[in-house]
Amino acid sequence: MKLLLSITLILILLNTEAQTSPGAQVSLPIIPAPVSIVRQTGKFTFSAETKIIVSLLNNETSLSADLLSQLIKNPSGYSLAVTEGKKAQKGSVLMVLDNTINNDEGYNLTITSKEVVVRAKNAVGLFYAVQTIRQLLPSEVEQPVLKAGIELSLPSCLIADEPRFAYRGMHLDVGRHLFPVASIKRYIDMLALHKMNTFHWHLTEDQGWRIEIKKYPRLTEIGAYRKETVAGAQKKTNNTFDGKPYGGFYTQAEVRDIVAYATSKFITVLPEIEMPGHAIAALASYPELSCTGGPFEVRKLWGVDDDVFCAGNEHVFTFLQDVLTEVMDLFPSKYIHIGGDECPKKRWEKCPKCQKRIKDEGLKNEFELQSYFIRRIEKFVSSKGRNIIGWDEILEGGLAPGATVMSWRGETGGIEAARSGHDVIMTPGKYTYFCYYQSENHDNQPLALGGYVPLELVYGYNPTPKELNTIEQKHVLGLQGCLWSEQIQTPEILEFMAYPRTMAIAETGWTPTGNKNFDNFVERLNILGKRYDNMGVTYFKGEYRDTKALKEKK
Ligand code: ACM
Ligand code: ZN
């Protein structure tokens, strides 16, 4: 970094067109905005002779070389040669693994008229540099055939870049509605393009169990299908139903394919298996795992069900451990998400087995029973060398050791967890739930779950609460946007709700706060919008301002 800074200073003195100042990185349309950009005169142009030279070619580094090569080949037909080597050549792109770069995901990118040089500590940094290069190439590269007169060139500049947070995620609920594998891969593509590194895949719900578990086939034979679905916006009473059976699931082969695809884009897939609540699809399949014995049907309404896994029944723990064993075999992630949210205690209060457990374990109440449940699962997961993440309700009755908290009911849970030395991922609904409307005017949007989460509000969210001191703030691993799919019936609606709010999460997760500026973000977004259009990605193009806040200001 120091060396780069001195080179940067010399180059500024010699040959600078524009230097960035905090919040003013207008010149280059990159999201998330890099840590530092120095513009210079000139440009680098790709040709059929451009070579990609990599300091060490292996499975991981070749992902970036191949991606860049493909990016150029798609529109131009040029097949860039990829070779191993340590020296730049005129007209080449050199990718170097460089230990002097501090950040695990960081990179430096130097573009001159002669060459492009990328330096990164790890392969992932090379990959992120290629995403920056992609965003700097004309948006026409995303089209199948390059229009005449479009040059594949990059503006000369020096970029030094690294993320603010280690966790930059997007969640997707496939329980309420599920999406084809191709659509999940496009979602992963968009995360990669914006340097996000985690796809949180919410795989089980009251309304559908979506992952094949070999040991318990009824989970998908029965639990993956509901008879019908509540139509339109759910009311307190008098709902109508659509009369259409709905369902489906991902086979283990499909799961492996998606995980491998994400891995090739340096994205970790974080699987979520919900417990003890949001479990009706599982209980419809295996009613003996409930407190009452059922029968149940896969839920047709949204919301929260009173029936949950019985915390007094040993078979429940055997079942969940078996499920998690298959899940851990499919997902190599360090973390396993075990849900933990919205578990009513009504059944446990009346269940003799649950009450016996409370007595035998010396627990005070049903909240401590929930804590017992999660602690037991945590012990199992950590015995396999993994760590659990749970929604902030896992704080109730005492947090399991080693648990990471996803703070969704505001930041309070996250603050409490960080203060007690636990890691935290911020996903407060008010700022990061993309199932809510993105403008006050509902005419230009499909039916949403309600709420109001405009782009400006998402963008302005800072995941390190001022209530935490600097040491406690280090427990905030990052942030995540969440997409609950009650009202997301199609891949198009999924993209419409996800973008561009995902890009705001990406920028907050990566860019130093001092470099953030909403007007400038929207300018860059408008330029990148052409790329999304060319990629065929659907996104909301309406009001990005927080109009409610503007009115309140007046
Ligand atoms: C949640 O929104 N129930 C985590
Ligand atoms: Zn029970």
XYZ file of C-alpha atoms and ligand atoms in Angstrom:
559
model
C 0.000 0.000 0.000
C 2.817 2.400 0.937
C 4.655 1.677 -2.284
C 1.493 2.179 -4.266
C 0.863 5.466 -2.504
C 4.311 6.811 -3.384
C 3.962 5.694 -6.992
C 0.544 7.304 -6.933
C 1.976 10.608 -5.673
C 4.672 10.683 -8.340
C 2.124 9.972 -11.032
C -0.197 12.653 -9.722
C 2.639 15.176 -10.074
C 3.546 13.965 -13.551
C 0.364 13.223 -15.291
C -2.920 13.661 -13.559
C -6.231 14.501 -14.995
C -8.297 14.336 -11.859
C -7.782 13.164 -8.345
C -10.567 11.884 -6.214
C -11.578 13.449 -2.972
C -13.885 11.763 -0.470
C -17.400 11.446 -1.766
C -16.460 12.665 -5.220
C -15.478 9.600 -7.212
C -17.702 10.756 -10.040
C -15.287 9.960 -12.761
C -15.489 6.184 -12.880
C -18.757 4.235 -12.849
C -17.759 1.540 -10.360
C -20.082 0.101 -7.697
C -18.966 -0.362 -4.977
C -16.828 2.795 -5.198
C -13.151 1.925 -4.693
C -11.056 3.175 -1.795
C -8.929 5.347 -4.067
C -8.876 6.225 -7.736
C -6.367 8.396 -9.536
C -7.358 9.201 -13.114
C -4.718 9.690 -15.743
C -4.843 10.622 -19.376
C -4.982 7.849 -21.923
C -6.569 4.459 -22.215
C -5.773 0.788 -22.613
C -7.393 -0.964 -25.551
C -7.921 -4.720 -25.831
C -7.086 -6.316 -29.167
C -6.887 -9.819 -30.565
C -3.202 -9.784 -29.516
C -3.804 -8.900 -25.853
C -2.344 -11.542 -23.558
C -3.325 -12.337 -20.008
C -0.239 -13.196 -17.980
C -0.693 -14.647 -14.503
C 2.169 -14.890 -11.969
C 0.952 -18.274 -10.787
C -1.651 -20.173 -12.745
C -3.775 -22.478 -10.622
C -7.449 -23.438 -10.315
C -8.269 -20.256 -8.417
C -6.256 -17.653 -10.339
C -7.340 -19.070 -13.673
C -10.955 -18.244 -12.721
C -10.109 -14.549 -13.027
C -8.008 -14.935 -16.168
C -10.702 -17.037 -17.836
C -13.436 -14.641 -16.769
C -11.632 -11.675 -18.284
C -10.858 -13.651 -21.405
C -14.528 -14.667 -21.733
C -15.685 -11.109 -21.116
C -13.637 -9.931 -24.092
C -14.385 -12.972 -26.244
C -18.184 -12.781 -25.933
C -18.652 -9.570 -27.869
C -15.429 -9.416 -29.921
C -14.522 -12.986 -30.754
C -10.918 -12.295 -29.616
C -9.468 -15.319 -27.845
C -6.944 -13.858 -25.443
C -4.061 -16.166 -24.652
C -3.632 -16.939 -20.948
C -0.062 -17.708 -19.904
C 2.020 -17.933 -16.763
C 4.671 -15.282 -16.178
C 5.806 -12.482 -13.927
C 6.596 -9.675 -16.346
C 4.189 -7.343 -18.061
C 4.451 -7.079 -21.831
C 3.229 -4.264 -23.983
C -0.460 -4.678 -24.604
C -0.887 -7.312 -21.913
C -2.850 -7.749 -18.713
C -0.595 -8.948 -15.905
C -2.136 -10.528 -12.805
C 0.214 -10.900 -9.866
C -0.255 -12.538 -6.485
C 1.518 -10.102 -4.195
C 2.088 -10.638 -0.460
C 2.677 -6.948 0.161
C -1.040 -6.275 -0.298
C -2.509 -6.365 3.198
C -6.171 -7.116 2.805
C -7.185 -10.694 1.983
C -9.738 -9.459 -0.572
C -7.914 -6.279 -1.654
C -6.278 -5.462 -4.996
C -4.401 -2.733 -6.818
C -5.122 -2.019 -10.445
C -2.902 0.048 -12.721
C -4.191 0.839 -16.176
C -1.935 2.653 -18.657
C -1.996 2.867 -22.425
C 0.719 0.162 -22.457
C -0.595 -2.404 -20.045
C -2.909 -3.386 -17.233
C -1.378 -4.648 -13.995
C -3.421 -6.242 -11.227
C -1.882 -7.047 -7.864
C -3.676 -8.918 -5.123
C -2.737 -10.943 -2.061
C -5.121 -13.746 -3.043
C -6.996 -15.010 -6.068
C -10.177 -13.367 -4.803
C -8.528 -9.931 -5.125
C -7.678 -10.706 -8.762
C -11.329 -11.649 -9.237
C -12.517 -8.357 -7.753
C -10.091 -6.453 -9.994
C -11.693 -8.205 -12.970
C -15.122 -7.030 -11.745
C -13.748 -3.484 -11.682
C -12.354 -3.957 -15.189
C -15.735 -5.300 -16.304
C -17.495 -2.187 -15.000
C -14.928 0.042 -16.718
C -15.397 -1.638 -20.104
C -18.173 -0.181 -22.256
C -21.597 -1.608 -21.358
C -21.799 -3.045 -24.891
C -19.475 -5.896 -23.820
C -22.551 -7.395 -22.200
C -24.187 -7.778 -25.605
C -23.641 -10.882 -27.714
C -22.178 -8.944 -30.666
C -20.091 -5.808 -30.392
C -21.530 -2.903 -32.349
C -19.256 -1.373 -34.989
C -17.188 1.463 -33.610
C -17.278 0.303 -29.988
C -13.760 0.014 -28.624
C -12.891 -2.393 -25.819
C -10.921 0.113 -23.812
C -10.341 1.074 -20.199
C -9.519 4.572 -18.913
C -5.956 4.946 -17.593
C -6.043 5.085 -13.820
C -4.642 3.745 -10.587
C -7.013 2.042 -8.208
C -6.205 0.820 -4.703
C -9.075 -1.074 -3.209
C -10.183 -3.242 -0.313
C -13.466 -3.916 1.507
C -14.648 -2.206 4.673
C -16.370 -5.374 5.932
C -15.529 -9.080 5.625
C -19.223 -10.082 5.282
C -21.183 -8.581 2.376
C -24.300 -10.614 1.802
C -27.653 -11.037 0.161
C -30.326 -13.389 1.417
C -33.008 -15.164 -0.596
C -36.082 -16.944 0.763
C -37.026 -19.843 -1.495
C -39.562 -21.234 1.004
C -42.476 -19.007 0.088
C -41.641 -19.054 -3.625
C -38.769 -20.805 -5.292
C -36.830 -19.864 -8.394
C -35.158 -21.907 -11.134
C -31.485 -22.807 -10.773
C -30.670 -20.434 -13.663
C -32.297 -17.571 -11.779
C -30.312 -18.376 -8.609
C -27.132 -18.321 -10.706
C -28.023 -14.890 -12.125
C -28.545 -13.681 -8.559
C -25.061 -14.994 -7.709
C -23.664 -13.277 -10.840
C -25.010 -9.925 -9.681
C -23.506 -10.391 -6.218
C -20.128 -11.200 -7.770
C -20.289 -8.188 -10.093
C -20.628 -5.983 -7.006
C -17.939 -7.723 -4.925
C -20.341 -9.314 -2.460
C -19.173 -12.558 -0.921
C -22.118 -14.327 0.733
C -25.368 -15.761 -0.602
C -27.638 -16.594 2.341
C -29.992 -19.265 1.052
C -33.122 -19.578 3.217
C -34.097 -23.152 2.358
C -36.866 -24.227 4.733
C -40.119 -22.554 5.690
C -43.684 -23.177 6.860
C -44.793 -22.855 3.233
C -42.239 -25.247 1.767
C -39.166 -27.393 2.469
C -36.849 -26.838 -0.498
C -33.773 -29.018 -0.065
C -33.595 -32.736 -0.722
C -32.552 -34.679 2.385
C -31.815 -38.299 1.486
C -32.523 -39.708 4.957
C -35.954 -38.030 5.177
C -37.557 -38.215 1.717
C -40.995 -37.091 2.928
C -39.530 -33.600 3.539
C -39.653 -33.055 -0.202
C -42.353 -35.582 -1.161
C -44.818 -33.858 1.180
C -43.122 -30.792 2.668
C -42.176 -29.204 -0.659
C -45.782 -28.784 -1.834
C -48.711 -26.709 -0.602
C -52.281 -27.186 -1.766
C -52.802 -23.522 -2.565
C -51.678 -20.048 -1.535
C -53.390 -17.035 -0.006
C -54.247 -14.671 -2.838
C -52.993 -11.071 -2.877
C -52.255 -9.174 0.307
C -53.034 -11.335 3.335
C -55.798 -10.004 5.575
C -56.481 -10.713 9.259
C -59.681 -12.618 8.357
C -61.603 -13.687 5.259
C -58.724 -14.534 2.969
C -59.229 -16.032 -0.435
C -56.937 -18.737 -1.817
C -55.745 -19.178 -5.372
C -56.729 -22.854 -5.594
C -53.422 -23.723 -7.306
C -51.043 -26.327 -5.918
C -47.538 -24.886 -5.587
C -44.170 -26.371 -4.828
C -40.809 -27.786 -5.789
C -37.371 -28.257 -4.303
C -33.679 -28.346 -5.118
C -32.128 -31.790 -5.495
C -28.767 -32.387 -3.849
C -27.217 -32.426 -7.329
C -28.685 -28.959 -7.988
C -27.476 -27.724 -4.613
C -23.959 -28.964 -5.361
C -24.098 -27.300 -8.763
C -25.143 -23.962 -7.234
C -22.518 -24.165 -4.492
C -19.811 -24.936 -7.074
C -21.025 -22.065 -9.263
C -20.941 -19.652 -6.312
C -17.496 -20.915 -5.288
C -16.195 -20.158 -8.782
C -17.299 -16.559 -8.129
C -15.707 -16.477 -4.661
C -19.142 -16.481 -3.042
C -19.918 -18.547 0.022
C -23.376 -20.056 0.154
C -24.724 -19.830 3.703
C -27.524 -22.416 4.058
C -30.374 -21.784 6.488
C -32.412 -24.588 8.038
C -35.126 -23.071 10.243
C -35.648 -24.281 13.811
C -37.478 -24.506 16.194
C -40.127 -22.370 14.422
C -41.113 -21.911 10.767
C -41.185 -25.699 10.605
C -44.707 -26.617 9.456
C -43.547 -28.078 6.141
C -41.249 -30.423 8.083
C -44.026 -31.235 10.594
C -46.507 -31.950 7.782
C -43.953 -34.525 6.577
C -43.089 -35.932 10.029
C -45.894 -34.915 12.470
C -44.301 -36.934 15.286
C -41.694 -34.156 15.574
C -44.351 -31.712 16.851
C -45.744 -31.264 20.363
C -49.293 -32.338 19.433
C -48.698 -35.044 16.833
C -50.558 -33.177 14.109
C -51.822 -33.705 11.460
C -50.540 -30.626 9.631
C -50.567 -29.305 6.113
C -47.900 -27.206 4.460
C -48.911 -23.645 5.302
C -51.018 -21.723 2.780
C -51.009 -18.404 4.646
C -47.967 -16.215 5.360
C -47.001 -15.271 8.927
C -46.066 -17.340 11.940
C -47.486 -20.722 12.948
C -47.998 -21.845 16.559
C -46.807 -25.373 15.779
C -43.039 -25.790 16.036
C -40.519 -28.575 16.652
C -41.061 -30.182 20.077
C -38.145 -29.300 22.343
C -38.826 -32.217 24.662
C -38.620 -34.948 22.030
C -35.212 -36.583 21.469
C -36.237 -37.611 17.941
C -36.349 -33.917 16.998
C -32.652 -33.551 17.805
C -31.756 -36.784 15.999
C -33.729 -35.583 12.982
C -32.164 -32.105 12.944
C -28.661 -33.490 13.435
C -29.207 -35.891 10.533
C -30.510 -33.041 8.364
C -27.595 -30.786 9.343
C -25.125 -33.584 8.621
C -26.371 -33.772 5.016
C -26.430 -29.960 4.833
C -22.831 -29.676 6.072
C -21.820 -32.250 3.501
C -23.362 -30.111 0.737
C -22.209 -26.681 1.943
C -18.542 -26.120 2.825
C -19.319 -22.768 4.529
C -17.777 -21.962 7.909
C -21.237 -20.924 9.111
C -24.544 -22.785 9.174
C -27.670 -20.651 9.744
C -30.171 -22.332 12.070
C -32.921 -19.698 11.944
C -34.203 -19.306 15.492
C -36.633 -16.462 14.727
C -40.336 -16.165 15.466
C -40.844 -19.310 17.536
C -44.123 -19.042 19.486
C -43.992 -20.752 22.869
C -47.701 -21.638 22.982
C -47.316 -25.367 22.253
C -44.300 -25.779 24.531
C -46.303 -24.281 27.435
C -48.853 -27.097 27.168
C -46.640 -29.983 26.022
C -45.786 -32.549 28.753
C -42.514 -33.440 26.997
C -41.415 -29.809 26.746
C -42.413 -29.143 30.355
C -40.490 -32.226 31.498
C -37.433 -30.928 29.647
C -37.752 -27.567 31.393
C -37.903 -29.320 34.767
C -35.127 -31.838 34.086
C -32.759 -29.201 32.759
C -33.544 -26.698 35.528
C -34.735 -24.102 32.992
C -36.749 -21.087 34.122
C -39.251 -20.892 31.282
C -39.923 -21.504 27.579
C -37.433 -18.802 26.541
C -34.711 -20.744 28.282
C -36.065 -23.845 26.537
C -35.473 -22.098 23.198
C -31.960 -21.282 24.364
C -31.487 -24.959 25.381
C -32.632 -26.003 21.898
C -30.223 -23.675 20.102
C -27.322 -24.471 22.440
C -27.762 -28.183 21.760
C -27.719 -27.601 18.024
C -24.762 -25.219 18.376
C -22.813 -27.901 20.238
C -23.490 -30.370 17.446
C -22.591 -27.931 14.657
C -19.404 -26.802 16.412
C -18.406 -30.437 16.998
C -18.249 -30.670 13.203
C -15.949 -27.646 13.007
C -18.621 -25.170 11.906
C -20.271 -22.175 13.598
C -23.915 -21.282 13.860
C -25.608 -18.052 12.855
C -29.112 -17.324 14.108
C -31.616 -14.488 13.920
C -31.561 -12.193 16.951
C -34.218 -14.197 18.849
C -31.425 -16.652 19.705
C -30.409 -14.091 22.339
C -33.595 -14.891 24.293
C -32.875 -17.042 27.304
C -29.108 -16.741 26.773
C -26.918 -16.865 23.672
C -25.143 -20.109 22.751
C -21.352 -19.869 22.937
C -19.795 -19.270 19.544
C -23.063 -18.115 17.956
C -23.130 -15.233 15.486
C -26.246 -13.071 15.519
C -28.136 -11.709 12.529
C -29.851 -8.592 13.849
C -33.145 -8.130 11.980
C -35.527 -6.595 14.541
C -33.553 -3.364 14.438
C -30.016 -3.170 15.782
C -30.762 -3.890 19.452
C -29.985 -7.614 19.219
C -26.802 -6.895 17.308
C -25.678 -4.339 19.880
C -26.345 -6.725 22.765
C -24.515 -9.570 21.027
C -21.484 -7.414 20.111
C -21.269 -6.124 23.690
C -21.114 -9.687 24.951
C -18.293 -10.469 22.531
C -20.309 -12.237 19.818
C -20.021 -11.529 16.127
C -22.905 -9.810 14.410
C -24.293 -9.340 10.919
C -26.587 -6.371 10.556
C -29.849 -6.899 8.641
C -32.284 -4.474 10.314
C -35.621 -4.788 8.530
C -36.193 -1.056 8.337
C -33.118 -0.625 6.097
C -32.320 -3.987 4.547
C -35.592 -5.816 3.866
C -36.182 -5.687 0.132
C -39.572 -7.379 0.361
C -40.862 -3.879 1.173
C -41.857 -1.184 -1.311
C -39.076 0.902 -2.813
C -41.136 4.005 -3.463
C -44.131 5.656 -1.821
C -46.004 5.437 -5.105
C -47.217 1.848 -5.314
C -48.566 2.187 -8.857
C -45.194 1.462 -10.437
C -44.433 -1.613 -8.311
C -45.789 -5.116 -7.868
C -47.578 -5.914 -4.598
C -45.027 -5.926 -1.778
C -45.164 -7.103 1.830
C -45.816 -3.497 2.856
C -43.198 -1.207 4.388
C -41.112 1.422 2.654
C -37.413 0.882 2.027
C -36.282 3.286 -0.685
C -32.776 3.138 -2.153
C -31.609 6.262 -0.316
C -32.599 4.773 3.033
C -30.715 1.542 2.290
C -27.690 3.513 1.103
C -27.609 5.689 4.214
C -27.554 2.770 6.623
C -24.367 2.438 8.669
C -23.914 -1.052 10.167
C -21.641 0.061 13.029
C -23.993 1.592 15.635
C -22.555 4.493 17.584
C -23.698 2.768 20.787
C -20.775 0.363 20.290
C -17.188 1.335 21.115
C -14.462 0.682 18.558
C -13.596 -2.735 19.979
C -17.237 -3.811 20.039
C -17.708 -2.489 16.504
C -15.113 -5.005 15.340
C -17.705 -7.699 16.095
C -19.875 -6.293 13.301
C -18.741 -8.557 10.470
C -20.850 -6.729 7.922
C -24.338 -6.374 6.542
C -26.864 -8.094 4.341
C -29.982 -7.328 2.348
C -32.888 -9.759 2.775
C -35.440 -10.875 0.197
C -38.451 -12.624 1.696
C -40.461 -14.078 -1.128
C -44.114 -14.077 -0.005
C -44.993 -11.668 -2.822
C -42.166 -12.622 -5.169
C -43.700 -15.115 -7.562
C -41.332 -14.810 -10.534
C -37.630 -14.301 -11.314
C -38.502 -10.903 -12.832
C -40.135 -9.669 -9.628
C -37.197 -11.076 -7.694
C -34.770 -8.936 -9.734
C -37.049 -5.899 -9.584
C -37.134 -6.050 -5.774
C -33.429 -6.873 -5.440
C -31.946 -4.202 -7.712
C -30.703 -1.564 -7.301
C -31.083 -1.892 -3.525
C -28.531 -4.740 -3.544
C -25.981 -2.330 -5.019
C -26.494 0.000 -2.047
C -25.730 -2.884 0.337
C -22.681 -3.754 -1.783
C -21.342 -0.198 -1.529
C -21.931 0.074 2.230
C -20.225 -3.267 2.705
C -17.164 -2.285 0.705
C -16.602 1.450 0.427
C -15.153 3.590 3.240
C -17.891 5.797 4.717
C -15.978 8.944 3.715
C -16.136 7.937 0.041
C -19.892 7.422 0.070
C -22.212 9.958 -1.483
C -25.762 9.176 -2.568
C -25.969 11.582 -5.536
C -22.720 10.231 -6.871
C -23.896 6.646 -6.294
C -27.027 7.322 -8.357
C -24.904 8.842 -11.146
C -22.792 5.693 -11.254
C -25.914 3.575 -11.061
C -27.399 5.346 -14.059
C -24.299 4.494 -16.073
C -24.194 0.882 -14.826
C -27.917 0.660 -15.579
C -27.055 0.370 -19.281
C -24.954 -2.669 -18.427
C -27.812 -4.237 -16.455
C -30.104 -3.523 -19.417
C -27.661 -5.236 -21.759
C -27.428 -8.186 -19.377
C -31.219 -8.434 -19.436
C -31.452 -7.760 -15.706
C -34.722 -6.287 -14.415
C -34.401 -3.469 -11.868
C -36.453 -0.666 -10.362
C -35.994 2.564 -12.291
C -38.356 4.790 -10.317
C -37.846 7.161 -7.422
C -34.567 6.514 -5.598
C -34.900 9.356 -3.097
C -36.435 8.840 0.317
C -39.453 11.026 -0.411
C -40.905 10.561 3.073
C -37.728 11.885 4.672
C -37.657 14.780 2.167
C -41.226 15.750 3.093
C -40.436 15.540 6.799
C -37.412 17.801 6.302
C -39.505 20.538 4.671
C -37.299 -12.690 9.956
O -37.563 -11.721 9.216
N -38.274 -13.407 10.484
C -35.940 -13.053 10.259
Zn -43.184 -30.339 22.982
